[in-house]
Each structure stands twice: as structure tokens, then as C-alpha cells.
Amino acid sequence: MYLQRRNRILRNNASIRNMVAETVLTPADFIAPLFIDEGEHISYEIPSMPGYYRHSLDNTIKEVKTLWSMGIKSTLLFIKCNDEWKDNTGKEAWNENGLMQRSIKAIKDAVPEMIIMTDVALDPYSEYGHDGIVKEGKIVNDETVDALVKMSVSHAAAGADFVAPSDMMDGRIGAIRKALEENNFTHTGIMAYSAKYASCFYGPFRDALDSAPGFGDKKTYQMNYANRIEAIKETITDIEEGADIVMVKPAMAYLDIIREVKNAVTVPVSAYHVSGEYAMIKAAAKMGWLDEPKAIIESLTAIKRAGADLIATYFAKDAAGMLT
Ligand code: PBG
């Protein structure tokens, strides 16, 4: 058979395949989420996230050193707030001696070059488990934004490199940027969770932080997963308001959104490979139904191929270990 073009030539062996690979993962692509709790010498395995832990601050610092030694450059911090400090204002969120603020400082001291991003939303601090302040059964936008601004400024003051608002309130990026400017935090970046969908795939995360909504759901602020164009609208709004990096979340079921956002913007795009996506791979692997390392690398490569410049993933350490 005479063929003018034989496409299989470029798939002939591993060397050729690697030479022409369009997408190559590196540990610097990953953002490692970290769950931090009070106490000492504690590493609690999250039941719905096997192999993933909520650490006390001392153990978190050990973990950050390990991550850094593996080539991971960025962490995203979440804290678990004690129940007695939760209320409907979220005020523990901007306590300058709060666990988040202490954690930022301690991690910066221990590994100064590690990028620290911090989750900004009220849910871990809210007695209702909602991302905002609740009035008459509704999540009120503008008062919530005022709280998020205080929270962001306190993270910047503690030394966070990026604040990462994950709440989906209107106008929060502009308000946070303005407050950072006014307080002279001109080096603090904003990674906006811009296209964050109301997703069942956050279930295990809410176990990790004990932050499940006490009533209703998050559909009046997080996006409807039926929508695509709305993701562009949300993302463009955040960029106009001053976001440095934008995010699509979740990742695997939203690869089309990642690509559309990537094509529409000129800032870096991140994607959050969320807790439920982690749990699915772990569960199938435990049953012997999937090859875990292969499932991890294929998933992360697909997310990057879709257009993610950065990937927040609970597999950051596993993947970095496989890549080096
Ligand atoms: C809080 C927040 C959530 C996640 C990140 N920040 C949960 C939620 O919005 O309910 C989910 C992360 C994950 O599932 O891995 N605003």
C-alpha cells in the first residue's frame, strides 16, 4: 500500500512520542491544597479522601518542606475552624492571631520561596456552613464582600502571596483589589475562583473541614453546571476587577470550560481538580478497577491539555513523585 502520509510514524516508540508530546506535566504546574487544624503532632486522614490528611501546623510545615523538595512551588491553604468560633459574621476569618494567619507566617518562615495562596470564603467560619453572611435564609452579597475584604487584607498582612476568593459573591475581586492597594499590599496577587460551579464533587472537602452547608445549597452563588457562556462572563468580570489568575472548578467534568476560558483570556488559567475527583480515582483504584498512577497522570495531563496553566490537585505530591 502506498501512503503519502503515515501518522503512526510519530507514535512509533516512546522517544518519538515524548519528542512530539504537546503537553508535558511538571511539578511546578501543581498547587498543593493543605488542610490545617489546631493542635500538635496531628495528621488526621480524611475518611472520604484516603491518603489525604488534615495536619496540625507543625506537621503541615514538614509536609511543605517535602513538597518543596519535590519541585512543587505553590500551596493553597484551608483551615478548620473550631465550632465555638463559628458565627454568622465570620469574624474569626480576620483574627490576626487566627490559625490561617499563624500558618501563613510559619510556612513563610520555614520555606520562604514557597508560594502561599489562601482560600478566601466564610464557609469554614460560618455557623451555617455558607460562604457568606446569612440574613432571612439568604446569602447577602454586599455585607459578605466587606467581610471577605477584611479576611483578604489580614492574609496579605500575614504574608500570603495570593488570596484566592472562592465564594462567588459579586464585586469581591474589585473590592479586595482596592483594599489591597489602599493598604499598600501592592505585591499581593488575587487568584479568583471565577467559574466555580455548584458541584456535588466538593462533598469530601466539606468532610475535611466540617463545612457542609447547614441549610439549602450553594446554587444562588455558585454557577449552574448547565452553563458555559456564563463562565466567560464571570471570568471577564473578575479580570476587569483585577484578578491576576482565574480559575475553573471542578476540572475533569469541565474541560470544555477550561478550554473556552483559556481561549478568552490573557491571564494564567488554573483549574481545581477537586476532592470528589480525587475520591473517585482513589475508590476505583482501591477496588482494583483502575491503575491509580496511570489514572492520576492521564487526568492531570488532560486538565493541562484543556488549557490549565496551573492545577490545584490533591495528587500534587503523588504526581510530582512520578514525574521526577
Ligand atoms: C470553599 C471551598 C470549597 C472548595 C474550595 N473552597 C467548597 C465549597 O465551595 O463548598 C472545594 C474544594 C474541593 O472539593 O476540593 N468555598
PDB file of C-alpha atoms in Angstrom, residues 51-289:
ATOM      1  CA  GLY A  51      -4.277   9.084  51.731  1.00  0.00           C
ATOM      2  CA  TYR A  52      -5.001  12.782  52.324  1.00  0.00           C
ATOM      3  CA  TYR A  53      -4.627  14.412  55.696  1.00  0.00           C
ATOM      4  CA  ARG A  54      -5.616  17.365  57.791  1.00  0.00           C
ATOM      5  CA  HIS A  55      -2.427  18.292  59.626  1.00  0.00           C
ATOM      6  CA  SER A  56      -1.671  20.383  62.667  1.00  0.00           C
ATOM      7  CA  LEU A  57       0.615  23.313  61.832  1.00  0.00           C
ATOM      8  CA  ASP A  58       3.854  21.567  62.890  1.00  0.00           C
ATOM      9  CA  ASN A  59       3.089  18.603  60.635  1.00  0.00           C
ATOM     10  CA  THR A  60       1.964  20.967  57.868  1.00  0.00           C
ATOM     11  CA  ILE A  61       5.391  22.574  57.886  1.00  0.00           C
ATOM     12  CA  LYS A  62       7.044  19.177  57.453  1.00  0.00           C
ATOM     13  CA  GLU A  63       4.706  18.499  54.558  1.00  0.00           C
ATOM     14  CA  VAL A  64       5.517  21.851  52.931  1.00  0.00           C
ATOM     15  CA  LYS A  65       9.251  21.077  53.137  1.00  0.00           C
ATOM     16  CA  THR A  66       8.625  17.741  51.432  1.00  0.00           C
ATOM     17  CA  LEU A  67       6.520  19.378  48.713  1.00  0.00           C
ATOM     18  CA  TRP A  68       9.211  21.982  48.093  1.00  0.00           C
ATOM     19  CA  SER A  69      11.899  19.299  47.832  1.00  0.00           C
ATOM     20  CA  MET A  70       9.777  17.626  45.136  1.00  0.00           C
ATOM     21  CA  GLY A  71       9.584  20.728  42.975  1.00  0.00           C
ATOM     22  CA  ILE A  72       6.152  21.962  43.975  1.00  0.00           C
ATOM     23  CA  LYS A  73       6.169  25.754  44.167  1.00  0.00           C
ATOM     24  CA  SER A  74       2.731  26.600  45.406  1.00  0.00           C
ATOM     25  CA  THR A  75       0.323  25.739  48.214  1.00  0.00           C
ATOM     26  CA  LEU A  76      -3.306  26.664  48.819  1.00  0.00           C
ATOM     27  CA  LEU A  77      -4.212  26.870  52.491  1.00  0.00           C
ATOM     28  CA  PHE A  78      -7.511  25.928  54.117  1.00  0.00           C
ATOM     29  CA  ILE A  79      -8.077  25.831  57.830  1.00  0.00           C
ATOM     30  CA  LYS A  80     -10.548  24.010  60.006  1.00  0.00           C
ATOM     31  CA  CYS A  81     -12.165  26.360  62.473  1.00  0.00           C
ATOM     32  CA  ASN A  82     -13.278  25.179  65.905  1.00  0.00           C
ATOM     33  CA  ASP A  83     -17.062  25.148  66.254  1.00  0.00           C
ATOM     34  CA  GLU A  84     -17.089  27.608  69.153  1.00  0.00           C
ATOM     35  CA  TRP A  85     -15.506  30.305  66.944  1.00  0.00           C
ATOM     36  CA  LYS A  86     -18.027  29.941  64.152  1.00  0.00           C
ATOM     37  CA  ASP A  87     -20.746  32.575  63.853  1.00  0.00           C
ATOM     38  CA  ASN A  88     -22.715  34.427  61.180  1.00  0.00           C
ATOM     39  CA  THR A  89     -20.172  37.253  60.762  1.00  0.00           C
ATOM     40  CA  GLY A  90     -17.190  35.007  60.067  1.00  0.00           C
ATOM     41  CA  LYS A  91     -15.044  37.290  62.223  1.00  0.00           C
ATOM     42  CA  GLU A  92     -12.558  34.564  63.152  1.00  0.00           C
ATOM     43  CA  ALA A  93     -11.559  34.745  59.472  1.00  0.00           C
ATOM     44  CA  TRP A  94      -9.691  38.018  60.014  1.00  0.00           C
ATOM     45  CA  ASN A  95      -8.356  37.349  63.510  1.00  0.00           C
ATOM     46  CA  GLU A  96      -4.718  38.386  63.180  1.00  0.00           C
ATOM     47  CA  ASN A  97      -3.755  35.544  65.514  1.00  0.00           C
ATOM     48  CA  GLY A  98      -6.085  33.068  63.849  1.00  0.00           C
ATOM     49  CA  LEU A  99      -4.897  29.689  62.612  1.00  0.00           C
ATOM     50  CA  MET A 100      -4.723  30.855  58.986  1.00  0.00           C
ATOM     51  CA  GLN A 101      -2.691  33.942  59.829  1.00  0.00           C
ATOM     52  CA  ARG A 102      -0.299  31.946  62.066  1.00  0.00           C
ATOM     53  CA  SER A 103       0.031  29.284  59.405  1.00  0.00           C
ATOM     54  CA  ILE A 104       0.925  31.769  56.670  1.00  0.00           C
ATOM     55  CA  LYS A 105       3.703  33.238  58.831  1.00  0.00           C
ATOM     56  CA  ALA A 106       5.063  29.895  59.981  1.00  0.00           C
ATOM     57  CA  ILE A 107       5.168  28.420  56.468  1.00  0.00           C
ATOM     58  CA  LYS A 108       6.824  31.572  55.109  1.00  0.00           C
ATOM     59  CA  ASP A 109       9.451  31.359  57.843  1.00  0.00           C
ATOM     60  CA  ALA A 110      10.126  27.674  57.180  1.00  0.00           C
ATOM     61  CA  VAL A 111      10.109  27.714  53.349  1.00  0.00           C
ATOM     62  CA  PRO A 112      10.330  31.359  52.229  1.00  0.00           C
ATOM     63  CA  GLU A 113      10.185  30.662  48.500  1.00  0.00           C
ATOM     64  CA  MET A 114       7.053  28.520  48.625  1.00  0.00           C
ATOM     65  CA  ILE A 115       4.127  30.462  47.179  1.00  0.00           C
ATOM     66  CA  ILE A 116       1.292  30.715  49.669  1.00  0.00           C
ATOM     67  CA  MET A 117      -2.230  31.074  48.354  1.00  0.00           C
ATOM     68  CA  THR A 118      -5.107  31.297  50.801  1.00  0.00           C
ATOM     69  CA  ASP A 119      -8.735  30.353  50.424  1.00  0.00           C
ATOM     70  CA  VAL A 120     -10.990  33.343  50.993  1.00  0.00           C
ATOM     71  CA  ALA A 121     -14.602  32.449  51.800  1.00  0.00           C
ATOM     72  CA  LEU A 122     -16.595  32.346  55.009  1.00  0.00           C
ATOM     73  CA  ASP A 123     -17.756  28.715  54.972  1.00  0.00           C
ATOM     74  CA  PRO A 124     -15.210  27.248  57.428  1.00  0.00           C
ATOM     75  CA  TYR A 125     -16.051  30.108  59.823  1.00  0.00           C
ATOM     76  CA  SER A 126     -19.808  30.234  59.260  1.00  0.00           C
ATOM     77  CA  GLU A 127     -22.216  28.662  61.706  1.00  0.00           C
ATOM     78  CA  TYR A 128     -24.366  27.936  58.637  1.00  0.00           C
ATOM     79  CA  GLY A 129     -21.549  26.480  56.538  1.00  0.00           C
ATOM     80  CA  HIS A 130     -22.249  29.036  53.819  1.00  0.00           C
ATOM     81  CA  ASP A 131     -19.652  31.122  52.010  1.00  0.00           C
ATOM     82  CA  GLY A 132     -21.367  34.337  53.048  1.00  0.00           C
ATOM     83  CA  ILE A 133     -23.387  36.057  55.741  1.00  0.00           C
ATOM     84  CA  VAL A 134     -26.942  34.775  56.068  1.00  0.00           C
ATOM     85  CA  LYS A 135     -29.974  37.025  56.558  1.00  0.00           C
ATOM     86  CA  GLU A 136     -33.522  35.689  56.464  1.00  0.00           C
ATOM     87  CA  GLY A 137     -32.347  32.487  54.860  1.00  0.00           C
ATOM     88  CA  LYS A 138     -30.474  34.305  52.090  1.00  0.00           C
ATOM     89  CA  ILE A 139     -26.757  34.819  51.496  1.00  0.00           C
ATOM     90  CA  VAL A 140     -26.316  38.595  51.414  1.00  0.00           C
ATOM     91  CA  ASN A 141     -23.806  39.815  48.869  1.00  0.00           C
ATOM     92  CA  ASP A 142     -22.510  43.207  49.895  1.00  0.00           C
ATOM     93  CA  GLU A 143     -22.012  42.561  53.609  1.00  0.00           C
ATOM     94  CA  THR A 144     -20.229  39.355  52.696  1.00  0.00           C
ATOM     95  CA  VAL A 145     -17.893  41.282  50.404  1.00  0.00           C
ATOM     96  CA  ASP A 146     -16.972  43.591  53.305  1.00  0.00           C
ATOM     97  CA  ALA A 147     -16.057  40.511  55.372  1.00  0.00           C
ATOM     98  CA  LEU A 148     -14.053  38.984  52.518  1.00  0.00           C
ATOM     99  CA  VAL A 149     -12.116  42.237  52.171  1.00  0.00           C
ATOM    100  CA  LYS A 150     -11.109  42.137  55.853  1.00  0.00           C
ATOM    101  CA  MET A 151     -10.171  38.491  55.508  1.00  0.00           C
ATOM    102  CA  SER A 152      -8.032  39.149  52.418  1.00  0.00           C
ATOM    103  CA  VAL A 153      -6.205  42.104  53.966  1.00  0.00           C
ATOM    104  CA  SER A 154      -5.401  40.032  57.057  1.00  0.00           C
ATOM    105  CA  HIS A 155      -3.985  37.243  54.870  1.00  0.00           C
ATOM    106  CA  ALA A 156      -1.892  39.777  52.957  1.00  0.00           C
ATOM    107  CA  ALA A 157      -0.656  41.266  56.235  1.00  0.00           C
ATOM    108  CA  ALA A 158       0.396  37.809  57.406  1.00  0.00           C
ATOM    109  CA  GLY A 159       2.394  37.350  54.191  1.00  0.00           C
ATOM    110  CA  ALA A 160       0.182  35.492  51.724  1.00  0.00           C
ATOM    111  CA  ASP A 161       1.404  35.768  48.130  1.00  0.00           C
ATOM    112  CA  PHE A 162      -2.057  35.311  46.622  1.00  0.00           C
ATOM    113  CA  VAL A 163      -5.506  35.475  48.126  1.00  0.00           C
ATOM    114  CA  ALA A 164      -7.943  33.119  46.442  1.00  0.00           C
ATOM    115  CA  PRO A 165     -11.595  34.135  46.831  1.00  0.00           C
ATOM    116  CA  SER A 166     -13.718  31.009  46.360  1.00  0.00           C
ATOM    117  CA  ASP A 167     -17.063  32.480  47.402  1.00  0.00           C
ATOM    118  CA  MET A 168     -18.592  33.663  44.067  1.00  0.00           C
ATOM    119  CA  MET A 169     -20.034  36.907  45.502  1.00  0.00           C
ATOM    120  CA  ASP A 170     -20.436  39.783  43.023  1.00  0.00           C
ATOM    121  CA  GLY A 171     -17.870  42.566  43.156  1.00  0.00           C
ATOM    122  CA  ARG A 172     -15.496  40.914  45.574  1.00  0.00           C
ATOM    123  CA  ILE A 173     -12.435  40.960  43.335  1.00  0.00           C
ATOM    124  CA  GLY A 174     -12.694  44.712  42.766  1.00  0.00           C
ATOM    125  CA  ALA A 175     -13.294  45.385  46.450  1.00  0.00           C
ATOM    126  CA  ILE A 176     -10.359  43.190  47.501  1.00  0.00           C
ATOM    127  CA  ARG A 177      -8.033  44.772  44.936  1.00  0.00           C
ATOM    128  CA  LYS A 178      -8.992  48.252  46.126  1.00  0.00           C
ATOM    129  CA  ALA A 179      -8.372  47.331  49.762  1.00  0.00           C
ATOM    130  CA  LEU A 180      -5.006  45.755  48.949  1.00  0.00           C
ATOM    131  CA  GLU A 181      -3.998  48.943  47.122  1.00  0.00           C
ATOM    132  CA  GLU A 182      -5.206  51.177  49.950  1.00  0.00           C
ATOM    133  CA  ASN A 183      -3.262  49.131  52.496  1.00  0.00           C
ATOM    134  CA  ASN A 184      -0.145  49.148  50.341  1.00  0.00           C
ATOM    135  CA  PHE A 185      -0.140  45.413  49.652  1.00  0.00           C
ATOM    136  CA  THR A 186       0.950  46.012  46.094  1.00  0.00           C
ATOM    137  CA  HIS A 187       2.729  42.644  45.813  1.00  0.00           C
ATOM    138  CA  THR A 188      -0.248  40.526  46.824  1.00  0.00           C
ATOM    139  CA  GLY A 189      -1.943  38.733  43.939  1.00  0.00           C
ATOM    140  CA  ILE A 190      -5.512  37.565  43.512  1.00  0.00           C
ATOM    141  CA  MET A 191      -6.351  34.129  42.159  1.00  0.00           C
ATOM    142  CA  ALA A 192     -10.093  34.320  41.569  1.00  0.00           C
ATOM    143  CA  TYR A 193     -12.260  31.238  41.582  1.00  0.00           C
ATOM    144  CA  SER A 194     -14.092  32.776  38.639  1.00  0.00           C
ATOM    145  CA  ALA A 195     -16.050  29.896  37.136  1.00  0.00           C
ATOM    146  CA  LYS A 196     -16.905  27.895  40.211  1.00  0.00           C
ATOM    147  CA  TYR A 197     -19.834  25.563  39.717  1.00  0.00           C
ATOM    148  CA  ALA A 198     -22.319  24.319  42.316  1.00  0.00           C
ATOM    149  CA  SER A 199     -20.972  20.783  42.243  1.00  0.00           C
ATOM    150  CA  CYS A 200     -21.557  17.550  44.112  1.00  0.00           C
ATOM    151  CA  PHE A 201     -17.852  16.843  43.681  1.00  0.00           C
ATOM    152  CA  TYR A 202     -16.995  19.074  46.676  1.00  0.00           C
ATOM    153  CA  GLY A 203     -18.515  16.563  49.109  1.00  0.00           C
ATOM    154  CA  PRO A 204     -15.289  15.103  50.546  1.00  0.00           C
ATOM    155  CA  PHE A 205     -13.797  18.587  51.019  1.00  0.00           C
ATOM    156  CA  ARG A 206     -16.712  19.557  53.222  1.00  0.00           C
ATOM    157  CA  ASP A 207     -15.959  16.473  55.345  1.00  0.00           C
ATOM    158  CA  ALA A 208     -12.337  17.599  55.598  1.00  0.00           C
ATOM    159  CA  LEU A 209     -13.266  20.991  57.035  1.00  0.00           C
ATOM    160  CA  ASP A 210     -16.625  20.162  58.563  1.00  0.00           C
ATOM    161  CA  SER A 211     -18.064  22.934  56.381  1.00  0.00           C
ATOM    162  CA  ALA A 212     -21.136  21.450  54.708  1.00  0.00           C
ATOM    163  CA  PRO A 213     -23.995  23.960  54.357  1.00  0.00           C
ATOM    164  CA  GLY A 214     -26.382  23.646  57.303  1.00  0.00           C
ATOM    165  CA  PHE A 215     -29.399  24.507  55.141  1.00  0.00           C
ATOM    166  CA  GLY A 216     -30.068  24.639  51.433  1.00  0.00           C
ATOM    167  CA  ASP A 217     -27.333  24.549  48.838  1.00  0.00           C
ATOM    168  CA  LYS A 218     -24.895  26.977  47.205  1.00  0.00           C
ATOM    169  CA  LYS A 219     -26.813  27.490  43.973  1.00  0.00           C
ATOM    170  CA  THR A 220     -27.542  31.196  44.492  1.00  0.00           C
ATOM    171  CA  TYR A 221     -23.841  31.982  44.320  1.00  0.00           C
ATOM    172  CA  GLN A 222     -22.019  29.077  42.652  1.00  0.00           C
ATOM    173  CA  MET A 223     -22.757  28.548  38.955  1.00  0.00           C
ATOM    174  CA  ASN A 224     -25.250  26.231  37.316  1.00  0.00           C
ATOM    175  CA  TYR A 225     -23.350  23.401  35.647  1.00  0.00           C
ATOM    176  CA  ALA A 226     -25.669  23.671  32.651  1.00  0.00           C
ATOM    177  CA  ASN A 227     -23.955  26.932  31.669  1.00  0.00           C
ATOM    178  CA  ARG A 228     -20.937  27.660  29.506  1.00  0.00           C
ATOM    179  CA  ILE A 229     -21.197  31.286  28.365  1.00  0.00           C
ATOM    180  CA  GLU A 230     -21.774  32.397  31.945  1.00  0.00           C
ATOM    181  CA  ALA A 231     -18.297  31.096  32.780  1.00  0.00           C
ATOM    182  CA  ILE A 232     -16.801  33.569  30.324  1.00  0.00           C
ATOM    183  CA  LYS A 233     -18.895  36.392  31.755  1.00  0.00           C
ATOM    184  CA  GLU A 234     -17.795  35.605  35.326  1.00  0.00           C
ATOM    185  CA  THR A 235     -14.156  35.280  34.304  1.00  0.00           C
ATOM    186  CA  ILE A 236     -14.038  38.503  32.284  1.00  0.00           C
ATOM    187  CA  THR A 237     -15.718  40.348  35.169  1.00  0.00           C
ATOM    188  CA  ASP A 238     -13.060  39.120  37.597  1.00  0.00           C
ATOM    189  CA  ILE A 239     -10.230  40.104  35.263  1.00  0.00           C
ATOM    190  CA  GLU A 240     -11.690  43.572  34.780  1.00  0.00           C
ATOM    191  CA  GLU A 241     -11.891  43.889  38.558  1.00  0.00           C
ATOM    192  CA  GLY A 242      -8.213  42.978  38.934  1.00  0.00           C
ATOM    193  CA  ALA A 243      -7.765  39.197  39.134  1.00  0.00           C
ATOM    194  CA  ASP A 244      -4.209  38.059  38.322  1.00  0.00           C
ATOM    195  CA  ILE A 245      -5.089  34.387  37.837  1.00  0.00           C
ATOM    196  CA  VAL A 246      -8.536  32.942  37.143  1.00  0.00           C
ATOM    197  CA  MET A 247      -9.828  29.502  37.974  1.00  0.00           C
ATOM    198  CA  VAL A 248     -12.280  26.944  36.672  1.00  0.00           C
ATOM    199  CA  LYS A 249     -13.638  24.464  39.196  1.00  0.00           C
ATOM    200  CA  PRO A 250     -14.129  21.477  39.188  1.00  0.00           C
ATOM    201  CA  ALA A 251     -11.780  20.268  36.446  1.00  0.00           C
ATOM    202  CA  MET A 252     -12.470  16.843  34.927  1.00  0.00           C
ATOM    203  CA  ALA A 253     -16.133  17.337  34.103  1.00  0.00           C
ATOM    204  CA  TYR A 254     -15.403  20.906  32.987  1.00  0.00           C
ATOM    205  CA  LEU A 255     -12.592  20.518  30.462  1.00  0.00           C
ATOM    206  CA  ASP A 256     -14.681  22.341  27.864  1.00  0.00           C
ATOM    207  CA  ILE A 257     -14.968  25.322  30.204  1.00  0.00           C
ATOM    208  CA  ILE A 258     -11.220  25.341  30.872  1.00  0.00           C
ATOM    209  CA  ARG A 259     -10.580  25.487  27.119  1.00  0.00           C
ATOM    210  CA  GLU A 260     -13.144  28.205  26.490  1.00  0.00           C
ATOM    211  CA  VAL A 261     -11.792  30.330  29.309  1.00  0.00           C
ATOM    212  CA  LYS A 262      -8.217  29.778  28.137  1.00  0.00           C
ATOM    213  CA  ASN A 263      -9.149  30.974  24.651  1.00  0.00           C
ATOM    214  CA  ALA A 264     -10.961  34.030  26.012  1.00  0.00           C
ATOM    215  CA  VAL A 265      -8.405  35.498  28.422  1.00  0.00           C
ATOM    216  CA  THR A 266      -4.779  36.604  28.590  1.00  0.00           C
ATOM    217  CA  VAL A 267      -4.138  35.864  32.278  1.00  0.00           C
ATOM    218  CA  PRO A 268      -2.996  32.445  33.573  1.00  0.00           C
ATOM    219  CA  VAL A 269      -5.806  29.944  33.988  1.00  0.00           C
ATOM    220  CA  SER A 270      -5.893  27.488  36.853  1.00  0.00           C
ATOM    221  CA  ALA A 271      -8.167  24.508  37.325  1.00  0.00           C
ATOM    222  CA  TYR A 272      -9.156  22.859  40.594  1.00  0.00           C
ATOM    223  CA  HIS A 273      -9.113  19.072  40.460  1.00  0.00           C
ATOM    224  CA  VAL A 274     -11.449  18.809  43.417  1.00  0.00           C
ATOM    225  CA  SER A 275     -11.907  16.446  46.338  1.00  0.00           C
ATOM    226  CA  GLY A 276     -14.615  14.311  44.689  1.00  0.00           C
ATOM    227  CA  GLU A 277     -12.417  13.814  41.641  1.00  0.00           C
ATOM    228  CA  TYR A 278      -9.652  12.638  43.952  1.00  0.00           C
ATOM    229  CA  ALA A 279     -12.036  10.327  45.799  1.00  0.00           C
ATOM    230  CA  MET A 280     -13.305   8.738  42.575  1.00  0.00           C
ATOM    231  CA  ILE A 281      -9.838   7.705  41.451  1.00  0.00           C
ATOM    232  CA  LYS A 282      -8.906   6.505  44.946  1.00  0.00           C
ATOM    233  CA  ALA A 283     -12.068   4.440  45.286  1.00  0.00           C
ATOM    234  CA  ALA A 284     -11.778   2.807  41.874  1.00  0.00           C
ATOM    235  CA  ALA A 285      -8.092   2.071  42.472  1.00  0.00           C
ATOM    236  CA  LYS A 286      -8.870   0.532  45.854  1.00  0.00           C
ATOM    237  CA  MET A 287     -11.352  -1.789  44.183  1.00  0.00           C
ATOM    238  CA  GLY A 288      -8.683  -2.765  41.675  1.00  0.00           C
ATOM    239  CA  TRP A 289     -10.720  -1.239  38.854  1.00  0.00           C
TER     240      TRP A 289
END
